[in-house]
PDB file of C-alpha atoms in Angstrom:
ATOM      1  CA  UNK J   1     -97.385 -78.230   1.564  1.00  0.00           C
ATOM      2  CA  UNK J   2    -100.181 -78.217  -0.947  1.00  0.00           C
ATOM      3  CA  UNK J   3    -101.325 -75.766  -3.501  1.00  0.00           C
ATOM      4  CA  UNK J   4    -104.960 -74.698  -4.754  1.00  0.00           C
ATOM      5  CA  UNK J   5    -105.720 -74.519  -8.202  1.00  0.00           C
ATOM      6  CA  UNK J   6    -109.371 -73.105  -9.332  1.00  0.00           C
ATOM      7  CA  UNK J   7    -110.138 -74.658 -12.620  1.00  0.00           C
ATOM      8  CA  UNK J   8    -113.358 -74.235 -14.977  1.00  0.00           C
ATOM      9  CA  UNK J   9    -115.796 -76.484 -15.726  1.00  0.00           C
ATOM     10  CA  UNK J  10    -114.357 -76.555 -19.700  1.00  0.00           C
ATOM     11  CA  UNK J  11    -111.219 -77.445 -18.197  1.00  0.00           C
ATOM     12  CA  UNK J  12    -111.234 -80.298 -16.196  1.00  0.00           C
ATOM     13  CA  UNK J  13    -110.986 -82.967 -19.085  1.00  0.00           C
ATOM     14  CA  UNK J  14    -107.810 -81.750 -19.010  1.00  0.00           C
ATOM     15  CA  UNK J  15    -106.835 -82.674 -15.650  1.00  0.00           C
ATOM     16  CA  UNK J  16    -106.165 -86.236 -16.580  1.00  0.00           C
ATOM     17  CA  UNK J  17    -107.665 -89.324 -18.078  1.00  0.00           C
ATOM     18  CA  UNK J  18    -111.522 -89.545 -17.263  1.00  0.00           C
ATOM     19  CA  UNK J  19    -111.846 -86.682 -14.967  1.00  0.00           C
ATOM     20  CA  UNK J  20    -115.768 -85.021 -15.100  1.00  0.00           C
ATOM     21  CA  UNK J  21    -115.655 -83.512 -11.475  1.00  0.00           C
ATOM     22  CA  UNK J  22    -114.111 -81.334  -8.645  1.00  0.00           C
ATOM     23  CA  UNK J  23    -112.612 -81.755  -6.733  1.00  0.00           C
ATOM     24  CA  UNK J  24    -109.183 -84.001  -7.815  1.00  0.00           C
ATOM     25  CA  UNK J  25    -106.502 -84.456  -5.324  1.00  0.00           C
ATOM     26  CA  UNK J  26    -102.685 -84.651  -6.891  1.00  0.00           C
ATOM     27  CA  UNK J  27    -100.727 -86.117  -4.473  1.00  0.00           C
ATOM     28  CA  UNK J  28     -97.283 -86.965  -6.785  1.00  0.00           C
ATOM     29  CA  UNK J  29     -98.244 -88.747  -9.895  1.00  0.00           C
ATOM     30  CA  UNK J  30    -101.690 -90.178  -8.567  1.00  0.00           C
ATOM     31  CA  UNK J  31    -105.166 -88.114  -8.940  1.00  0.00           C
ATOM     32  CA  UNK J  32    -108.362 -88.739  -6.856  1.00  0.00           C
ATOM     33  CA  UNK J  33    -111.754 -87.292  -7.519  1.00  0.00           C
ATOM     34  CA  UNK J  34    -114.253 -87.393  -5.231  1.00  0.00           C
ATOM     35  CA  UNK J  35    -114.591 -85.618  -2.148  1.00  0.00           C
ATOM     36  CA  UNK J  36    -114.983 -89.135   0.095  1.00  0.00           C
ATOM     37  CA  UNK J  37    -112.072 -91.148  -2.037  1.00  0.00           C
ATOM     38  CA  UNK J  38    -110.167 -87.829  -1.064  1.00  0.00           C
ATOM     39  CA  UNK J  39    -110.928 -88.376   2.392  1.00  0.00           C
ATOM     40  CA  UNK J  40    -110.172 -92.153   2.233  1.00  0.00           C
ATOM     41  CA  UNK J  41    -106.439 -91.526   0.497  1.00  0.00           C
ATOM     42  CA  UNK J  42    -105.565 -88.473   3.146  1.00  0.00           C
ATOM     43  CA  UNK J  43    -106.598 -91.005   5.968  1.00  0.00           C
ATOM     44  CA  UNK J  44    -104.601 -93.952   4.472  1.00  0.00           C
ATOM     45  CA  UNK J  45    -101.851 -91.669   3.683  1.00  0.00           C
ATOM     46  CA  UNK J  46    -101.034 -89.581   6.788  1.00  0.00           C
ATOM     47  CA  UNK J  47    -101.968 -91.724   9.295  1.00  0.00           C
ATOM     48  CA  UNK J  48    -100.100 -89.884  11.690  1.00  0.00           C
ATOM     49  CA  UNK J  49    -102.233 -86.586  11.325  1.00  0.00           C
ATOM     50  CA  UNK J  50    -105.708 -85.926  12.594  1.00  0.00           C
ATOM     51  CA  UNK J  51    -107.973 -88.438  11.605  1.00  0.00           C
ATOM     52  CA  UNK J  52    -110.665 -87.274   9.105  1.00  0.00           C
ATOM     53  CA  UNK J  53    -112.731 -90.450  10.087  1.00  0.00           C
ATOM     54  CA  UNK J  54    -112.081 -91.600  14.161  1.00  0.00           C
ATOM     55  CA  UNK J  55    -111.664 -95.324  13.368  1.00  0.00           C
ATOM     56  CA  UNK J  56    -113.851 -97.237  11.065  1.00  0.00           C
ATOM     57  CA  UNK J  57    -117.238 -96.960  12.807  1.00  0.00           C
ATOM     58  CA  UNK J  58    -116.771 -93.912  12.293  1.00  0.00           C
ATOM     59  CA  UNK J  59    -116.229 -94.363   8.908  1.00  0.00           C
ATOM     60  CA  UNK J  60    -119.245 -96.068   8.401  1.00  0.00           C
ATOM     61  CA  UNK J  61    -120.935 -92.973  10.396  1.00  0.00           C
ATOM     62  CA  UNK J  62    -119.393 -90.427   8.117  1.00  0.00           C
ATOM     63  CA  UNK J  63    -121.038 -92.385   4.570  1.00  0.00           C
ATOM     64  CA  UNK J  64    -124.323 -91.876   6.089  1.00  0.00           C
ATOM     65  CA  UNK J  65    -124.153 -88.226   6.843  1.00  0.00           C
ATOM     66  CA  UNK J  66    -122.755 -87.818   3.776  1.00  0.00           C
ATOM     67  CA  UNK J  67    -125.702 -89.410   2.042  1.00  0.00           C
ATOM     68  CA  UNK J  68    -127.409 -87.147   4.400  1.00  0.00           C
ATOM     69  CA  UNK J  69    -125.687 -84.419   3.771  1.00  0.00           C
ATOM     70  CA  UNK J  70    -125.791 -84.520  -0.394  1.00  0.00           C
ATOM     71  CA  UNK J  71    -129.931 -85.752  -0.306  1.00  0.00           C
ATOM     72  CA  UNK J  72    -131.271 -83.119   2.421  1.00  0.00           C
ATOM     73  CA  UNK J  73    -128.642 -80.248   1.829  1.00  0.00           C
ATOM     74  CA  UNK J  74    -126.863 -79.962  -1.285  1.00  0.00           C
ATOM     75  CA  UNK J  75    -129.761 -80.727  -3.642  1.00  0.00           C
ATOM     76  CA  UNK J  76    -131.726 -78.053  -2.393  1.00  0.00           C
ATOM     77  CA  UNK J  77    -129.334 -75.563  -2.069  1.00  0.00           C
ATOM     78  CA  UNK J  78    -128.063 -76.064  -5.341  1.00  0.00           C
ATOM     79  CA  UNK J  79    -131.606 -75.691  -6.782  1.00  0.00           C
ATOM     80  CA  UNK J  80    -132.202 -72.093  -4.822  1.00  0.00           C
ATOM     81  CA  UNK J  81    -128.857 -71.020  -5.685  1.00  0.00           C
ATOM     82  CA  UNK J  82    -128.116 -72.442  -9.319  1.00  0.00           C
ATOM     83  CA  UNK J  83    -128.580 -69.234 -10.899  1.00  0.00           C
ATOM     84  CA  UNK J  84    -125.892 -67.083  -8.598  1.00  0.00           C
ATOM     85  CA  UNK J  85    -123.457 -69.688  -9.439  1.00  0.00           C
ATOM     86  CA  UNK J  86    -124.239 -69.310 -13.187  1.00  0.00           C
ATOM     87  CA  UNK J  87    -123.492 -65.361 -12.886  1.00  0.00           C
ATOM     88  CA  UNK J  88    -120.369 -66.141 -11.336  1.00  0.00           C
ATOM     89  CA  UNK J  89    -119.089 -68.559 -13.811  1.00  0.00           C
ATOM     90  CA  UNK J  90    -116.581 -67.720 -16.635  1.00  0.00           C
ATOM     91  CA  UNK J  91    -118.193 -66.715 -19.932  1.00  0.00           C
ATOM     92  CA  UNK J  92    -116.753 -69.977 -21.467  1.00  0.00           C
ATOM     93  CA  UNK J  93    -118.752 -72.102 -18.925  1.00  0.00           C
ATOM     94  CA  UNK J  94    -121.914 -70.670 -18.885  1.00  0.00           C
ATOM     95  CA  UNK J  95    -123.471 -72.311 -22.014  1.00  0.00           C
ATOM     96  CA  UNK J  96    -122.096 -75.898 -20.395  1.00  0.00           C
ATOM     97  CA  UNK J  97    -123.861 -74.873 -16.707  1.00  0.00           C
ATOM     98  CA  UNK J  98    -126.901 -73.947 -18.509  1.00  0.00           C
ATOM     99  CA  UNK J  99    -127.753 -76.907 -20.582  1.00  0.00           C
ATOM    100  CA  UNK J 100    -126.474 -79.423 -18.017  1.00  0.00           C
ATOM    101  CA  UNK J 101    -128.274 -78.132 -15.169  1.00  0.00           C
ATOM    102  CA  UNK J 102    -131.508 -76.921 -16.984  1.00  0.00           C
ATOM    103  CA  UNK J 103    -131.900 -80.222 -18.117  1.00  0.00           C
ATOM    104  CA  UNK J 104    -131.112 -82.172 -14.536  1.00  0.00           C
ATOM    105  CA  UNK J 105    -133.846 -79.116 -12.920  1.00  0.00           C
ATOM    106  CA  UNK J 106    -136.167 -79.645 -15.639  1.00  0.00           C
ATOM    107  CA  UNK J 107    -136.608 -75.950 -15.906  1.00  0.00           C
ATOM    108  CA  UNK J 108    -134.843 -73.053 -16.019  1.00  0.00           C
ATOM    109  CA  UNK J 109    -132.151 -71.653 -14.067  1.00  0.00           C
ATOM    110  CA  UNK J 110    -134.330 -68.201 -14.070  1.00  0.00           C
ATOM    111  CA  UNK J 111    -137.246 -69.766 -12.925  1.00  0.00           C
ATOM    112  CA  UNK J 112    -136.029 -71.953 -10.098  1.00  0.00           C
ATOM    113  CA  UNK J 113    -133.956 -68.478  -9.067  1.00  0.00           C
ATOM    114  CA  UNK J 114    -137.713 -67.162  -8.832  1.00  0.00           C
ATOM    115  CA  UNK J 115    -139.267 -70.080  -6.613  1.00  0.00           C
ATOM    116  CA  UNK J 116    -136.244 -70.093  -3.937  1.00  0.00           C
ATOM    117  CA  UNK J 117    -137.383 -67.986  -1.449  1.00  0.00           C
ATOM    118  CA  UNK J 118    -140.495 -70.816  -1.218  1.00  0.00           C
ATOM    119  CA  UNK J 119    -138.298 -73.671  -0.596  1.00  0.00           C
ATOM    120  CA  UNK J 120    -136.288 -71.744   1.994  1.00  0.00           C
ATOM    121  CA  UNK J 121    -138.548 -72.313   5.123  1.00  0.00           C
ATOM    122  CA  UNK J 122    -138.029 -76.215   4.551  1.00  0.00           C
ATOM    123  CA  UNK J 123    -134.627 -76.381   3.952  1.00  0.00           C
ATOM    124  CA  UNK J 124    -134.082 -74.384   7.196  1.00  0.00           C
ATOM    125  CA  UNK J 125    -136.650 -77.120   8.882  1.00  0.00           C
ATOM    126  CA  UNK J 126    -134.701 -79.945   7.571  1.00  0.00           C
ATOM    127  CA  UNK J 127    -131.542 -78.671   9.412  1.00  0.00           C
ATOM    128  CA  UNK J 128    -133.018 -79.630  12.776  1.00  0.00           C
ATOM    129  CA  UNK J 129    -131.105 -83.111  13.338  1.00  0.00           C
ATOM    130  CA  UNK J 130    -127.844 -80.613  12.839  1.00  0.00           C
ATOM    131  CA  UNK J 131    -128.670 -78.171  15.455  1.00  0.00           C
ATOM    132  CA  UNK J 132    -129.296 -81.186  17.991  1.00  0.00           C
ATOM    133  CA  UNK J 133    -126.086 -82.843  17.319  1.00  0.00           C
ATOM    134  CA  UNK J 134    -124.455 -79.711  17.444  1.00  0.00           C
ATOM    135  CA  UNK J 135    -126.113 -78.960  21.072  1.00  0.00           C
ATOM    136  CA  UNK J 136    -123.673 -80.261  23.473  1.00  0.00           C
ATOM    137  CA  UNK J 137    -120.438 -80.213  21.212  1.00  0.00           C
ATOM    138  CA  UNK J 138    -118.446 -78.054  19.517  1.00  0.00           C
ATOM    139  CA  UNK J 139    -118.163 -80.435  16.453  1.00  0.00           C
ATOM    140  CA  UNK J 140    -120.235 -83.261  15.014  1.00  0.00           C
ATOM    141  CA  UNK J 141    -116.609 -85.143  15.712  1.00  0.00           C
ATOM    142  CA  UNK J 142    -116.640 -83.826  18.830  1.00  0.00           C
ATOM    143  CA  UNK J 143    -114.178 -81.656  20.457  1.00  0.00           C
ATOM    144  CA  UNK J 144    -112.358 -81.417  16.757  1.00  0.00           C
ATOM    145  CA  UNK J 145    -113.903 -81.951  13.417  1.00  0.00           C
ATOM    146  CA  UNK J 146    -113.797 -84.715  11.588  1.00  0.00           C
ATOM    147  CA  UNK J 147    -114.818 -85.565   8.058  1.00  0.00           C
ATOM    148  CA  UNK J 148    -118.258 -85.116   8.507  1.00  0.00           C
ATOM    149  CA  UNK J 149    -118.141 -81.486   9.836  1.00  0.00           C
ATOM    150  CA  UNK J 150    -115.990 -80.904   6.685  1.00  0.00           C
ATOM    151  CA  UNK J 151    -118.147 -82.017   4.331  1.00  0.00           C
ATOM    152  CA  UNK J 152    -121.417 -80.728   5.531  1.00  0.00           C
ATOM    153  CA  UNK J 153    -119.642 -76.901   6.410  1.00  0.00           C
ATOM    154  CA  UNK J 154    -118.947 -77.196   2.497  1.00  0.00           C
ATOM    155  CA  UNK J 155    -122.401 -76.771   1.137  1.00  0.00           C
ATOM    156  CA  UNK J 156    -122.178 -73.768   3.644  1.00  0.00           C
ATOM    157  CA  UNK J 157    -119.364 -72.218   2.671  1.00  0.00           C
ATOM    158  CA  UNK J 158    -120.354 -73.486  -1.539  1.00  0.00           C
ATOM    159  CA  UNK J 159    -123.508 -71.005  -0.657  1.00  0.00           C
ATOM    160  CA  UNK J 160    -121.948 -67.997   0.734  1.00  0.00           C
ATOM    161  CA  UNK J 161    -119.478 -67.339  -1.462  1.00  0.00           C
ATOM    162  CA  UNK J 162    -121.286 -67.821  -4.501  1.00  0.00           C
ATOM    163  CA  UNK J 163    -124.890 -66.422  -2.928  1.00  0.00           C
ATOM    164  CA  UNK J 164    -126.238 -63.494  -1.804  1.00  0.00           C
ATOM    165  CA  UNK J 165    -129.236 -65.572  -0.213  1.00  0.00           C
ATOM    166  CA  UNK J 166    -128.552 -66.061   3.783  1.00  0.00           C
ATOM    167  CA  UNK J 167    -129.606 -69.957   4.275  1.00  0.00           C
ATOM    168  CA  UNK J 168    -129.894 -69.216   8.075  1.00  0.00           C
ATOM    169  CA  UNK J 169    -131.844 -66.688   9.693  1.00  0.00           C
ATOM    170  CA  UNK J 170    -129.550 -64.573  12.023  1.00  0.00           C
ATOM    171  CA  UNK J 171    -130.379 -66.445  15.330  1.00  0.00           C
ATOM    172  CA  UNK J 172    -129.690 -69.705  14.042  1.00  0.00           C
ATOM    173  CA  UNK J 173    -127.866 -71.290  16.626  1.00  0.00           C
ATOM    174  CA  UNK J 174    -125.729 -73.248  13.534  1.00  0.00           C
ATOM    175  CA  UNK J 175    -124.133 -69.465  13.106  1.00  0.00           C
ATOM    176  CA  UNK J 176    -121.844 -70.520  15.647  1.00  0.00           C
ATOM    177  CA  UNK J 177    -121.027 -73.993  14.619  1.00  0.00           C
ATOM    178  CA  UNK J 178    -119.901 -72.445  11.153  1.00  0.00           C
ATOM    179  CA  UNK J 179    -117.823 -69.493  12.997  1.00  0.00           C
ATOM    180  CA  UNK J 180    -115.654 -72.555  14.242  1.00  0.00           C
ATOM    181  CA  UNK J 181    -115.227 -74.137  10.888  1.00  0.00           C
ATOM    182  CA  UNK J 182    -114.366 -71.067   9.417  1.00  0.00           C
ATOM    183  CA  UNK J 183    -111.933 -69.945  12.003  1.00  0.00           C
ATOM    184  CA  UNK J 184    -109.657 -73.924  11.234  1.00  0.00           C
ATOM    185  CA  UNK J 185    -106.739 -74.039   9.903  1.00  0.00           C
ATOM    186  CA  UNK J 186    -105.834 -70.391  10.653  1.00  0.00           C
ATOM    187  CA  UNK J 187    -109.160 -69.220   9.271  1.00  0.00           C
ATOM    188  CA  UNK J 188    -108.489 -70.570   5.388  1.00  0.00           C
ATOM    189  CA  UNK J 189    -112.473 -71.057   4.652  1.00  0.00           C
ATOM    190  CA  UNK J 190    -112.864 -67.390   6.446  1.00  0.00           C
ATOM    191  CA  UNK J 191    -110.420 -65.539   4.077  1.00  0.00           C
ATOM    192  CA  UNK J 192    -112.447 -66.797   0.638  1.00  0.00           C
ATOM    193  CA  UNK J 193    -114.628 -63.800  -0.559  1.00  0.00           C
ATOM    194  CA  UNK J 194    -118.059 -64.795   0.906  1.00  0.00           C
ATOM    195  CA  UNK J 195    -121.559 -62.217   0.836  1.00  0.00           C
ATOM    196  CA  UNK J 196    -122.263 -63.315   4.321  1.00  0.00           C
ATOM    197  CA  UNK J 197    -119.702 -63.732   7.091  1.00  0.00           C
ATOM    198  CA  UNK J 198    -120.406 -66.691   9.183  1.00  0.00           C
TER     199      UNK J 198
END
């Protein structure tokens, strides 16, 4: 049994001792931040649930696509999208978003909300390496998802619920790919409020 608990960027110092980030995992009296020590614990600690990782190789796999993953997907979405999540942040976090991430963009969030649409085409380009892995499987794990299909479905799921800007064109063959992850776990990720569907 675990419960969810959304918490603003002015709040997390509050979480406990040293915490900057989202997500933290409270499991008892021990917190973890950081979506792969996250993984690590849940692996360590329910070993007799679905593996997140498939053995250590696959481990070792999952770093590099999330390196992958954070380099060639979540920077650039973040930069065509930082200004939708301002708009949807609490009025107490904006003036924290603002400064933090105007100063990591070098600009501001208004203008990289105006060059988006230009950086669009390449981001859909650079999901090529997806759609061939995805070709002949249902998952990148394979027949069930594994860590890896978690954590690149979240810069997905990040987008369309904070975004009104479609990442994929409607054809994209990854439409069906994020149906699946949407529909685990009795459709959880499917249930958020999103502005596109799948």
């Amino acid at each position: 049994q675990w419960e969810s608990r959304p918490t603003r960027f002015c709040d997390i110092a509050a979480i406990g001792p040293g915490q900057k980030t989202v997500p933290v995992l409270a499991d008892g009296d021990v917190l973890i931040a950081d979506s792969w020590r996250i993984a690590e614990h849940l692996e360590q600690r329910f070993p007799d649930r679905a593996t997140l990782f498939g053995g250590e190789a696959g481990k070792r796999l999952a770093w590099f696509l999330q390196q992958w993953t954070v380099l060639s997907l979540l920077v650039p979405v973040f930069r065509m999208i930082v200004y939708d999540i301002y708009t949807h942040l609490d009025p107490a976090d904006q003036p924290y978003f603002r400064e933090s991430r105007e100063k990591r963009l070098g600009k501001t969030l208004e203008a990289a909300h105006a060059e988006r649409e230009t950086h669009l085409a390449s981001f859909r380009a650079a999901l090529q390496p997806l759609r061939l892995a995805l070709a002949d499987a249902p998952f990148l794990g394979g027949a069930t998802p594994l860590y890896a299909d978690y954590i690149v479905f979240g810069v997905f799921q990040w987008s369309r619920m904070t975004s009104p800007l479609r990442l994929l064109p409607q054809d994209d063959p990854l439409h069906a790919w994020i149906g699946r992850c949407l529909d685990l776990h009795g459709g959880l990720a499917r249930r958020a409020p999103a502005y596109w569907p799948d």
